[in-house]
mmCIF file of C-alpha atoms in Angstrom:
data_model
loop_
_atom_site.group_PDB
_atom_site.id
_atom_site.type_symbol
_atom_site.label_atom_id
_atom_site.label_comp_id
_atom_site.label_asym_id
_atom_site.label_seq_id
_atom_site.Cartn_x
_atom_site.Cartn_y
_atom_site.Cartn_z
ATOM 1 C CA MET A 3 88.978 144.165 108.950
ATOM 2 C CA GLN A 4 89.077 147.885 107.990
ATOM 3 C CA SER A 5 86.547 147.167 105.254
ATOM 4 C CA VAL A 6 84.080 145.549 107.707
ATOM 5 C CA GLU A 7 84.487 148.477 110.172
ATOM 6 C CA GLY A 8 83.972 150.954 107.362
ATOM 7 C CA GLU A 9 80.837 149.255 106.271
ATOM 8 C CA LYS A 10 79.478 149.101 109.786
ATOM 9 C CA GLU A 11 80.176 152.895 110.100
ATOM 10 C CA ALA A 12 78.490 153.600 106.765
ATOM 11 C CA SER A 13 75.504 151.544 107.735
ATOM 12 C CA ALA A 14 75.191 153.296 111.053
ATOM 13 C CA ALA A 15 75.486 156.717 109.324
ATOM 14 C CA ARG A 16 72.727 155.827 106.912
ATOM 15 C CA GLN A 17 70.432 154.640 109.719
ATOM 16 C CA ALA A 18 71.132 157.798 111.684
ATOM 17 C CA LYS A 19 70.285 160.012 108.654
ATOM 18 C CA LEU A 20 67.039 158.046 107.999
ATOM 19 C CA ALA A 21 66.027 158.480 111.673
ATOM 20 C CA LEU A 22 66.788 162.203 111.639
ATOM 21 C CA ASP A 23 64.907 162.687 108.248
ATOM 22 C CA ILE A 24 61.793 160.916 109.732
ATOM 23 C CA ALA A 25 62.048 162.979 112.952
ATOM 24 C CA ASN A 26 62.203 166.201 110.891
ATOM 25 C CA LYS A 27 59.124 165.177 108.868
ATOM 26 C CA THR A 28 57.071 163.965 111.747
ATOM 27 C CA LEU A 29 57.879 166.447 114.492
ATOM 28 C CA PRO A 30 55.328 168.969 113.463
ATOM 29 C CA LEU A 31 52.629 166.345 113.557
ATOM 30 C CA PHE A 32 53.402 165.519 117.213
ATOM 31 C CA ARG A 33 52.623 169.160 118.170
ATOM 32 C CA HIS A 34 48.850 168.529 117.864
ATOM 33 C CA VAL A 35 48.405 164.762 118.341
ATOM 34 C CA ASN A 36 45.140 163.205 117.123
ATOM 35 C CA SER A 37 44.281 160.159 115.163
ATOM 36 C CA ASP A 38 44.757 161.875 111.843
ATOM 37 C CA SER A 39 48.196 163.248 112.705
ATOM 38 C CA LEU A 40 49.248 159.775 113.950
ATOM 39 C CA ARG A 41 48.133 158.175 110.741
ATOM 40 C CA GLN A 42 50.249 160.635 108.792
ATOM 41 C CA VAL A 43 53.169 159.854 110.996
ATOM 42 C CA CYS A 44 52.696 156.200 110.382
ATOM 43 C CA GLU A 45 52.449 156.737 106.552
ATOM 44 C CA ILE A 46 55.675 158.867 106.635
ATOM 45 C CA ILE A 47 57.484 156.105 108.552
ATOM 46 C CA ARG A 48 56.048 153.320 106.393
ATOM 47 C CA ARG A 49 57.027 155.017 103.152
ATOM 48 C CA ASP A 50 60.553 156.029 104.315
ATOM 49 C CA ILE A 51 61.396 152.639 105.587
ATOM 50 C CA THR A 52 59.577 150.839 102.917
ATOM 51 C CA ALA A 53 57.552 148.703 105.291
ATOM 52 C CA ASP A 54 54.303 146.949 104.640
ATOM 53 C CA ALA A 55 52.586 148.509 107.639
ATOM 54 C CA VAL A 56 53.314 150.742 110.622
ATOM 55 C CA ALA A 57 51.262 151.094 113.820
ATOM 56 C CA ILE A 58 51.371 153.437 116.819
ATOM 57 C CA THR A 59 49.522 152.018 119.703
ATOM 58 C CA ASN A 60 49.004 152.408 123.443
ATOM 59 C CA THR A 61 47.899 149.814 125.964
ATOM 60 C CA GLU A 62 44.244 150.148 124.874
ATOM 61 C CA HIS A 63 43.953 150.622 121.181
ATOM 62 C CA GLY A 64 45.832 151.538 117.933
ATOM 63 C CA ALA A 65 46.083 155.240 117.608
ATOM 64 C CA GLY A 66 47.567 155.287 114.200
ATOM 65 C CA LEU A 67 47.875 152.611 111.439
ATOM 66 C CA ARG A 68 48.982 152.637 107.865
ATOM 67 C CA GLY A 69 49.556 149.888 105.498
ATOM 68 C CA ARG A 70 49.877 149.147 101.790
ATOM 69 C CA ARG A 71 46.664 148.706 100.060
#
C-alpha cells in the first residue's frame, strides 16, 4: 500500500511541476493577448505535454491552435 501511495504522490508532484513550468513559460504571453501570443501558448503546451494538438477557444472561434505538421 505504501508503494501505491508513494507512486500517487510522485505522479502528482510531476504533474504539479509540469503545470508550473508551463505557467512560467506562458504567463508573459498572456500579458498582451493576441492570436500570435495564443498560438505560442498552444505550441508551448503542445510541446511540453507531447500532445498532437492544442487549441484555445472561446464560444465563437478558435483563438489559438497548434498541431504537429
